[in-house]
Short mmCIF file of C-alpha atoms and ligand atoms in Angstrom, two decimals:
data_model
loop_
_atom_site.label_atom_id
_atom_site.label_comp_id
_atom_site.label_asym_id
_atom_site.label_seq_id
_atom_site.Cartn_x
_atom_site.Cartn_y
_atom_site.Cartn_z
CA MET A 1 8.59 -23.94 -28.06
CA ASP A 2 9.26 -23.79 -24.48
CA ARG A 3 6.94 -21.62 -22.14
CA GLU A 4 9.30 -18.64 -21.41
CA LYS A 5 9.38 -15.66 -18.83
CA THR A 6 10.61 -12.40 -19.68
CA PHE A 7 11.21 -9.06 -17.73
CA ILE A 8 9.22 -6.17 -19.07
CA ALA A 9 9.45 -2.17 -17.51
CA ILE A 10 7.59 0.78 -18.34
CA LYS A 11 10.28 3.10 -17.79
CA PRO A 12 9.72 6.55 -15.77
CA ASP A 13 8.83 8.49 -19.45
CA GLY A 14 5.86 5.84 -19.94
CA VAL A 15 4.55 6.07 -16.78
CA GLN A 16 4.94 9.98 -16.72
CA ARG A 17 3.28 10.25 -20.26
CA GLY A 18 0.35 7.94 -19.07
CA LEU A 19 1.25 5.17 -21.49
CA VAL A 20 0.82 2.30 -18.58
CA SER A 21 -2.55 0.68 -19.78
CA GLU A 22 -2.13 0.99 -23.18
CA ILE A 23 1.43 -1.00 -22.84
CA LEU A 24 -0.21 -3.45 -20.51
CA GLY A 25 -2.97 -3.95 -23.01
CA ARG A 26 -1.03 -4.99 -26.08
CA PHE A 27 1.12 -7.72 -23.95
CA GLU A 28 -2.66 -8.87 -22.78
CA GLN A 29 -3.97 -8.73 -26.22
CA LYS A 30 -1.49 -10.61 -27.33
CA GLY A 31 -1.92 -13.62 -25.07
CA PHE A 32 0.65 -13.52 -23.07
CA LYS A 33 0.07 -14.22 -19.28
CA LEU A 34 1.00 -11.63 -16.40
CA ILE A 35 2.72 -13.21 -13.67
CA GLY A 36 4.54 -10.61 -11.72
CA LEU A 37 3.54 -6.82 -11.23
CA LYS A 38 4.95 -3.84 -9.12
CA PHE A 39 5.48 -0.34 -9.33
CA LEU A 40 8.54 1.49 -7.91
CA THR A 41 11.14 4.10 -8.33
CA PRO A 42 14.39 2.13 -8.54
CA SER A 43 17.00 2.62 -6.38
CA ARG A 44 20.71 3.55 -7.85
CA GLU A 45 21.84 0.19 -6.80
CA LEU A 46 19.03 -1.61 -8.52
CA ALA A 47 19.56 0.14 -11.98
CA GLU A 48 23.18 -0.13 -12.20
CA GLN A 49 22.92 -3.68 -11.70
CA HIS A 50 20.27 -3.86 -14.05
CA TYR A 51 22.19 -1.73 -16.65
CA GLY A 52 25.45 -3.43 -15.94
CA VAL A 53 26.33 -4.67 -19.28
CA HIS A 54 26.29 -0.65 -20.52
CA LYS A 55 28.49 0.42 -17.40
CA ASN A 56 31.58 1.48 -19.88
CA LYS A 57 29.05 3.26 -22.27
CA PRO A 58 28.92 7.12 -22.38
CA PHE A 59 25.48 7.06 -21.80
CA PHE A 60 25.35 4.81 -18.48
CA ASN A 61 25.27 7.62 -15.98
CA GLY A 62 22.52 9.43 -17.94
CA LEU A 63 20.86 6.31 -18.01
CA VAL A 64 20.82 5.28 -14.76
CA GLU A 65 19.77 8.80 -13.55
CA PHE A 66 16.63 8.74 -15.85
CA ILE A 67 15.56 5.10 -14.80
CA THR A 68 16.01 6.19 -11.43
CA SER A 69 14.12 9.25 -11.71
CA GLY A 70 10.70 8.38 -11.31
CA PRO A 71 8.21 5.30 -10.85
CA VAL A 72 8.83 2.32 -13.03
CA VAL A 73 6.14 -0.61 -13.97
CA ALA A 74 8.24 -3.66 -13.49
CA MET A 75 6.50 -6.72 -15.03
CA VAL A 76 6.98 -10.58 -15.91
CA TRP A 77 5.24 -11.79 -18.56
CA GLU A 78 4.78 -15.59 -19.49
CA GLY A 79 4.41 -17.61 -22.47
CA GLU A 80 5.70 -19.34 -25.87
CA GLY A 81 8.14 -17.35 -27.48
CA VAL A 82 7.45 -14.32 -25.10
CA ILE A 83 11.12 -13.04 -24.77
CA GLY A 84 11.54 -12.47 -28.46
CA SER A 85 7.89 -11.58 -29.31
CA ALA A 86 8.03 -9.09 -26.33
CA ARG A 87 11.16 -7.52 -28.48
CA LYS A 88 8.98 -7.51 -31.62
CA LEU A 89 6.05 -5.81 -29.55
CA ILE A 90 8.46 -3.22 -28.26
CA GLY A 91 10.69 -2.45 -31.25
CA SER A 92 13.99 -1.27 -32.04
CA THR A 93 16.08 0.52 -29.70
CA LYS A 94 15.87 3.58 -31.86
CA PRO A 95 12.19 4.56 -31.85
CA LEU A 96 12.59 6.27 -35.39
CA GLU A 97 13.72 2.79 -36.73
CA ALA A 98 10.94 1.23 -34.78
CA GLU A 99 8.23 0.09 -36.83
CA PRO A 100 4.85 1.64 -36.63
CA GLY A 101 2.90 -0.74 -34.60
CA THR A 102 5.69 -1.44 -32.03
CA ILE A 103 5.40 0.35 -28.85
CA ARG A 104 8.29 2.65 -29.56
CA GLY A 105 7.48 3.05 -33.25
CA ASP A 106 4.06 4.21 -31.96
CA PHE A 107 5.00 6.34 -29.04
CA ALA A 108 8.39 7.51 -28.71
CA VAL A 109 11.20 9.67 -30.99
CA ASN A 110 14.13 9.54 -28.62
CA ILE A 111 16.66 6.62 -27.52
CA GLY A 112 16.69 8.24 -24.38
CA ARG A 113 13.29 7.96 -23.61
CA ASN A 114 12.01 4.93 -25.36
CA VAL A 115 9.48 4.20 -22.67
CA ILE A 116 10.08 0.37 -22.25
CA HIS A 117 12.32 -2.26 -21.47
CA GLY A 118 12.33 -6.04 -22.32
CA SER A 119 14.97 -8.61 -21.72
CA ASP A 120 16.93 -9.58 -24.91
CA GLY A 121 17.54 -13.29 -24.46
CA PRO A 122 16.74 -16.33 -21.92
CA GLU A 123 19.75 -15.56 -19.74
CA THR A 124 19.01 -11.88 -19.22
CA ALA A 125 15.72 -12.97 -18.79
CA SER A 126 16.13 -14.94 -15.89
CA PHE A 127 19.00 -12.36 -14.32
CA GLU A 128 16.74 -9.48 -14.57
CA ILE A 129 13.53 -11.11 -13.26
CA SER A 130 15.86 -12.51 -10.03
CA LEU A 131 16.95 -8.94 -9.72
CA TRP A 132 13.68 -7.42 -9.58
CA PHE A 133 11.36 -10.05 -7.94
CA LYS A 134 11.42 -12.86 -5.62
CA ASP A 135 10.18 -15.96 -5.95
CA SER A 136 7.33 -15.54 -3.85
CA GLU A 137 6.11 -12.34 -5.98
CA LEU A 138 5.63 -14.32 -8.82
CA THR A 139 1.90 -15.73 -9.01
CA ASN A 140 1.46 -19.11 -11.01
CA TRP A 141 -2.53 -18.83 -12.20
CA THR A 142 -4.27 -20.34 -14.84
CA PRO A 143 -6.42 -17.73 -17.59
CA SER A 144 -9.96 -18.88 -17.66
CA ASP A 145 -9.77 -18.28 -21.43
CA GLU A 146 -6.54 -19.90 -21.85
CA ILE A 147 -8.15 -23.08 -24.17
CA TRP A 148 -9.00 -20.42 -26.37
CA ARG A 149 -5.38 -19.19 -27.18
CA LEU A 150 -2.90 -22.24 -26.29
CA GLU A 151 -3.77 -25.50 -28.63
CA ASN A 152 -1.71 -27.47 -25.62
P1 LIG B 1 17.12 -1.94 -25.30
O1 LIG B 1 16.82 -1.34 -24.76
O2 LIG B 1 16.58 -1.96 -26.91
O3 LIG B 1 17.34 -3.38 -25.03
P2 LIG B 1 19.88 -1.62 -25.32
O4 LIG B 1 21.15 -1.43 -26.38
O5 LIG B 1 20.31 -2.62 -24.47
O6 LIG B 1 18.82 -1.20 -25.73
O7 LIG B 1 20.60 -0.06 -24.30
C1 LIG B 1 19.39 0.09 -23.40
C2 LIG B 1 19.10 1.21 -22.91
O8 LIG B 1 20.14 2.30 -23.30
C3 LIG B 1 18.03 1.65 -24.07
O9 LIG B 1 16.76 1.15 -24.26
C4 LIG B 1 18.12 3.17 -24.25
O10 LIG B 1 17.29 4.00 -23.31
C5 LIG B 1 19.56 3.47 -23.59
N1 LIG B 1 20.22 3.97 -24.63
C6 LIG B 1 21.25 2.60 -25.79
N2 LIG B 1 21.98 3.51 -26.38
C7 LIG B 1 22.06 4.88 -26.08
C8 LIG B 1 22.55 5.86 -26.43
O11 LIG B 1 23.12 5.91 -27.97
N3 LIG B 1 22.49 7.14 -26.00
C9 LIG B 1 21.14 7.31 -25.01
N4 LIG B 1 20.67 6.51 -24.52
C10 LIG B 1 20.84 4.94 -25.06
MG1 LIG B 2 19.06 -4.28 -23.88
#
C-alpha cells in the first residue's frame, strides 16, 4: 500500500478539554509519522473552504462558528494506509455510534462537539493539506525507530 498523507485537526472542543496530548499520542503510538503541525484559530474563510462540501446543510453556519471559536491543532500525518486508518482511530461522526476505543467513542457524546476531524479520502486529503499548509511547512524526516515499524 502507498505511503499516504492525511489532514487531521483537533477541534476547539478537544483543545479546550485538554485532549491534545491524548489524541496526538494515539497517532504516534499507532506508528504514523507527524510531518506537519500548527496551532491556530481558523479564519472564517478557511473554515468555510474546509467545510465547503457542507455549505448547503442546516448545520453549516453553526459548524463554521464552532470551528472558528478558538484554537485548533492542525496536523499532517503520513504512513501506509493512514487516511482510512485515521478515520478508524477517530470513529463514527456521531459519537454515540462510535466504538469504544476510538477517539470519538471515548471522548465525545454530541455530533456538534466530536473533538477531531480527519480527511475522508485521498482527494479530500490533498485538498485539505494544501488548504491548511504550505509545502514548506511539511517536514520530511526519518524516525530513528522506523525499521521496527516498517518491514520495507
Ligand atoms: P466527519 O467529520 O466524520 O467527516 P461530516 O459528515 O463530514 O463528518 O461532517 C463534518 C462535521 O460537521 C462533523 O464532524 C460534525 O462536527 C458536523 N456535523 C455533521 N453533521 C452534523 C449535524 O447533523 N449536526 C451538527 N453538526 C454536524
Ligand atoms: Mg467529513
